[in-house]
CSV table of C-alpha atoms in Angstrom, one decimal:
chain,number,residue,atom,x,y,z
A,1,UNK,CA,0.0,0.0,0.0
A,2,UNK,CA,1.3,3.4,-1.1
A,3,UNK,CA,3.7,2.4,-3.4
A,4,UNK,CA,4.6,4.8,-6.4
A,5,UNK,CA,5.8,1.4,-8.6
A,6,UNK,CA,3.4,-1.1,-7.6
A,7,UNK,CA,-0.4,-0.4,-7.2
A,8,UNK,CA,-0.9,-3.5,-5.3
A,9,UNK,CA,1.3,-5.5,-3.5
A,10,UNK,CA,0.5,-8.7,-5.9
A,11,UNK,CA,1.6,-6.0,-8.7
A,12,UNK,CA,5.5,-5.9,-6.5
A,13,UNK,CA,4.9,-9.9,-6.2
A,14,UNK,CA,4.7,-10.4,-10.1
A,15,UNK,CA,7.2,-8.2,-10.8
A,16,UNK,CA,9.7,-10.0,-8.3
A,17,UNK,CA,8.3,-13.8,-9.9
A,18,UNK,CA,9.1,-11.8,-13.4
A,19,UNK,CA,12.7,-11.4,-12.5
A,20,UNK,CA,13.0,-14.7,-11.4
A,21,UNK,CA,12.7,-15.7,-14.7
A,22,UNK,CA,16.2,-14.5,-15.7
A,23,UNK,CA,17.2,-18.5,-14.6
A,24,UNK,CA,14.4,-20.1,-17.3
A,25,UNK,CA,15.6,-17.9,-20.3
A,26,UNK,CA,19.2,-16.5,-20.1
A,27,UNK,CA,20.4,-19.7,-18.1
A,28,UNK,CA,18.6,-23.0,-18.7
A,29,UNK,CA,18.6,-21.3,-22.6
A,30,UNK,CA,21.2,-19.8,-23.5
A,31,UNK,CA,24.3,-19.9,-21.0
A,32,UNK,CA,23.4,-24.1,-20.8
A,33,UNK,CA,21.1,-24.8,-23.7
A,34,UNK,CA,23.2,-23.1,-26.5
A,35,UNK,CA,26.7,-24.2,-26.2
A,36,UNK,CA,25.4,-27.7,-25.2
A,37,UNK,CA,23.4,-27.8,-28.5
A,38,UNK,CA,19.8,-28.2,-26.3
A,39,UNK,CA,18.9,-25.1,-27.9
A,40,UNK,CA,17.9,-24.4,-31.7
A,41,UNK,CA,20.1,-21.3,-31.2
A,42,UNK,CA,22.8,-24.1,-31.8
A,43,UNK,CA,22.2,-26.1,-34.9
A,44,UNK,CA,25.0,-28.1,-34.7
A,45,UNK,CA,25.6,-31.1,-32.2
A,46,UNK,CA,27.0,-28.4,-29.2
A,47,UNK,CA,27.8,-24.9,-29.9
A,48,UNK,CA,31.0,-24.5,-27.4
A,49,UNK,CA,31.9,-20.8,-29.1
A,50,UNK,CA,28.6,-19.7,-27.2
A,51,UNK,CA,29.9,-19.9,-23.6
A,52,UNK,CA,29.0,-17.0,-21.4
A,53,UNK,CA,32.5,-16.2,-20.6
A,54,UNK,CA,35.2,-17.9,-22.4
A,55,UNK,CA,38.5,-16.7,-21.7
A,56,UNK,CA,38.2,-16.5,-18.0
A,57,UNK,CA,36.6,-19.7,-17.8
A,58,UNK,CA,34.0,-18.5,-15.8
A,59,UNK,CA,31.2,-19.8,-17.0
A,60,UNK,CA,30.1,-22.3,-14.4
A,61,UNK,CA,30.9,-20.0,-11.9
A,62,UNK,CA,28.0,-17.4,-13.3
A,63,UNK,CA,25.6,-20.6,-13.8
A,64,UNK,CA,25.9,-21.1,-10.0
A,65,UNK,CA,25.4,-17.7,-9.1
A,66,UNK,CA,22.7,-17.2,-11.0
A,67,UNK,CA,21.1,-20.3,-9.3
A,68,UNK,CA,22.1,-18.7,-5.9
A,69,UNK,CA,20.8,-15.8,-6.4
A,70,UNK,CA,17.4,-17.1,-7.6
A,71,UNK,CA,17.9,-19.2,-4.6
A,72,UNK,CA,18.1,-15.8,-2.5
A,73,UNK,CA,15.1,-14.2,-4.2
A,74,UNK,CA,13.0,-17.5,-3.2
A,75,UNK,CA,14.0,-17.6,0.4
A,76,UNK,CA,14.0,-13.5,0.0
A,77,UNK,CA,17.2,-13.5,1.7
A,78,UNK,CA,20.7,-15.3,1.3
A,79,UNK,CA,21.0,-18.6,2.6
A,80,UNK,CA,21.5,-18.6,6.5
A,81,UNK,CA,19.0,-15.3,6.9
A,82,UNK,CA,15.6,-15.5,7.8
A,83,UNK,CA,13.1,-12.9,5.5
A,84,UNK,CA,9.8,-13.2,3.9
A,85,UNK,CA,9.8,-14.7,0.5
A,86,UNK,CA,7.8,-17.3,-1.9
A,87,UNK,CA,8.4,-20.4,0.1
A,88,UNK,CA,6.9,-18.5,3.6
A,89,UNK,CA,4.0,-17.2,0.5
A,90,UNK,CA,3.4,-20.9,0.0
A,91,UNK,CA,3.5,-22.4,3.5
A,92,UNK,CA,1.1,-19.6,4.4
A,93,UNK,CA,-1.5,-21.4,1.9
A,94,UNK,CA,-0.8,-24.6,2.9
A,95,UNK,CA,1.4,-25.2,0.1
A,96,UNK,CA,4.2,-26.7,2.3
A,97,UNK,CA,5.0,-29.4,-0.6
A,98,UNK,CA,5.4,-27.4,-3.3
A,99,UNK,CA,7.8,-25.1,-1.1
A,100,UNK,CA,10.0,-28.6,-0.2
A,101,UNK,CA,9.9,-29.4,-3.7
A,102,UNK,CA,11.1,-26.0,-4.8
A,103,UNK,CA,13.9,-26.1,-1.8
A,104,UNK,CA,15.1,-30.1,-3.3
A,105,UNK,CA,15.0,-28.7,-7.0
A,106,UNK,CA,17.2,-25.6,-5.9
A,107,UNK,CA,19.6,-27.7,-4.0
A,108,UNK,CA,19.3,-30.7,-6.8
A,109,UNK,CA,20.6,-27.9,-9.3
A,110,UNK,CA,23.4,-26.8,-7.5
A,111,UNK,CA,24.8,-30.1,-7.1
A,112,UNK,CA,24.6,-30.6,-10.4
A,113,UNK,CA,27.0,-28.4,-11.3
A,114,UNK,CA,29.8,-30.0,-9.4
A,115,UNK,CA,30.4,-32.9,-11.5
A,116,UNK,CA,31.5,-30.5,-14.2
A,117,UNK,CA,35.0,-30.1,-13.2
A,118,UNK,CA,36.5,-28.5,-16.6
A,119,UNK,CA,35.4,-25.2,-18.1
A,120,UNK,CA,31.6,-25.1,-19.7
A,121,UNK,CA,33.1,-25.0,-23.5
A,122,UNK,CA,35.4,-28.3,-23.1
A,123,UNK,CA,32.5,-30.0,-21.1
A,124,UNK,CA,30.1,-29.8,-23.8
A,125,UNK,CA,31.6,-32.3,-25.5
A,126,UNK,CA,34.4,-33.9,-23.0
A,127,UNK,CA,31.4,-34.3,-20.6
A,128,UNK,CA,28.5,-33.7,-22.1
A,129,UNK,CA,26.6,-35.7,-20.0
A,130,UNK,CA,27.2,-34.0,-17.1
A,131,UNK,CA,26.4,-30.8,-18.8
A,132,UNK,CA,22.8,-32.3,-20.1
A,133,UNK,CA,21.9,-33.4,-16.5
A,134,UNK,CA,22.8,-30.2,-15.1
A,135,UNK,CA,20.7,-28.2,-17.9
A,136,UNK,CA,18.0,-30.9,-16.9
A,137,UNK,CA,18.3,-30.2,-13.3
A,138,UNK,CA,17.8,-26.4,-14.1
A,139,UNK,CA,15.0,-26.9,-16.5
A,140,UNK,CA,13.5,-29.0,-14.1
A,141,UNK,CA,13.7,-26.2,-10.9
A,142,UNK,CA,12.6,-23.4,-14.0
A,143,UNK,CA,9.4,-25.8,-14.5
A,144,UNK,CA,8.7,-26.4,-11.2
A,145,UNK,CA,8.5,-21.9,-10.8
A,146,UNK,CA,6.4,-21.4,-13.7
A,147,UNK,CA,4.2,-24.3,-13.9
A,148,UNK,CA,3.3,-24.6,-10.7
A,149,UNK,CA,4.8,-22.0,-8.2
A,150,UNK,CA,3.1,-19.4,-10.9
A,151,UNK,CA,-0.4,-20.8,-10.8
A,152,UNK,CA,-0.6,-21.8,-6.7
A,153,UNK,CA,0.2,-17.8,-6.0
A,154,UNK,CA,-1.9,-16.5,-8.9
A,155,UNK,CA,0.4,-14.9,-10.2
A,156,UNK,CA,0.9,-13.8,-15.0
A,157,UNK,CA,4.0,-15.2,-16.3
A,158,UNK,CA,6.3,-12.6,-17.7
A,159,UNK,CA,5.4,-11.5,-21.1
A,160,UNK,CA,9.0,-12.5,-22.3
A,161,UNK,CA,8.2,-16.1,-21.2
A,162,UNK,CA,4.3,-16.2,-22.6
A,163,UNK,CA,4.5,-17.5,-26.0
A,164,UNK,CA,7.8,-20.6,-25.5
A,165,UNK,CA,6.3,-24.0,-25.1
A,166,UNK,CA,9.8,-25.6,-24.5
């Protein structure tokens, strides 16, 4: 109430789920999907040139920040601090599950990306299928938000996101 940028607070709640969805397109899509060739961005069997950040072989390391920090949004604080945030939204509804299954697909996807112990452009084909769970892992976590964390809080999917069936 009394907000200049958000009418209402669900208006400040979709705008936060919108931001989430920097980890369904930009990650799961393009920083995994791409250079692993799970994209059709990539139309050949992997697409290595199409690492986020090649020379400083960084790549991973963004992939798992970019999970922590959607991570962070979820909780609505970093790991270890206590704040308001969807899974407290859910619990409040009696949607306790879908909040534990939300935590285990977080958790699942950050674990994932251990295995990959060389940098993202030699994994995509050294240890590819390392790379394809991981992508799965995050595709699976980016599902779980928009197909049913979306719909339990009523809340639009972005209009970025509207239109892809994938």
């Amino acid at each position: 109430a009394g907000s200049a940028v958000y009418p209402t607070a669900l208006a400040g709640l979709n705008a936060l789920s919108d931001a989430l969805f920097y980890l369904y397109k930009e990650v799961v899509d393009l920083k995994l999907g791409v250079p692993a060739g799970l994209h059709v961005d990539c139309t050949t069997e992997t697409c290595p040139a199409n690492v986020e950040s090649p020379w400083a072989d960084a790549s991973l390391d963004h992939v798992r920040v970019n999970v922590e920090a959607f991570r962070d949004a979820y909780l609505g604080a970093p790991l270890g601090l206590d704040a308001p945030g969807f899974d407290d939204l859910l619990r409040s509804i009696g949607a306790g599950d879908l909040d534990a299954r939300m935590q285990d697909a977080i958790e699942t996807a950050l674990t994932s990306i251990d295995p990959v112990l060389v940098p993202l452009e030699i994994a995509v084909t050294s240890d590819r299928a390392d790379v394809v769970t991981l992508h799965a892992d995050l595709r699976a976590l980016a599902d779980l938000f928009k197909l049913e964390v979306l719909g339990v809080l009523g809340l639009a999917l972005p209009s970025r996101i509207e239109g892809d069936n994938d």
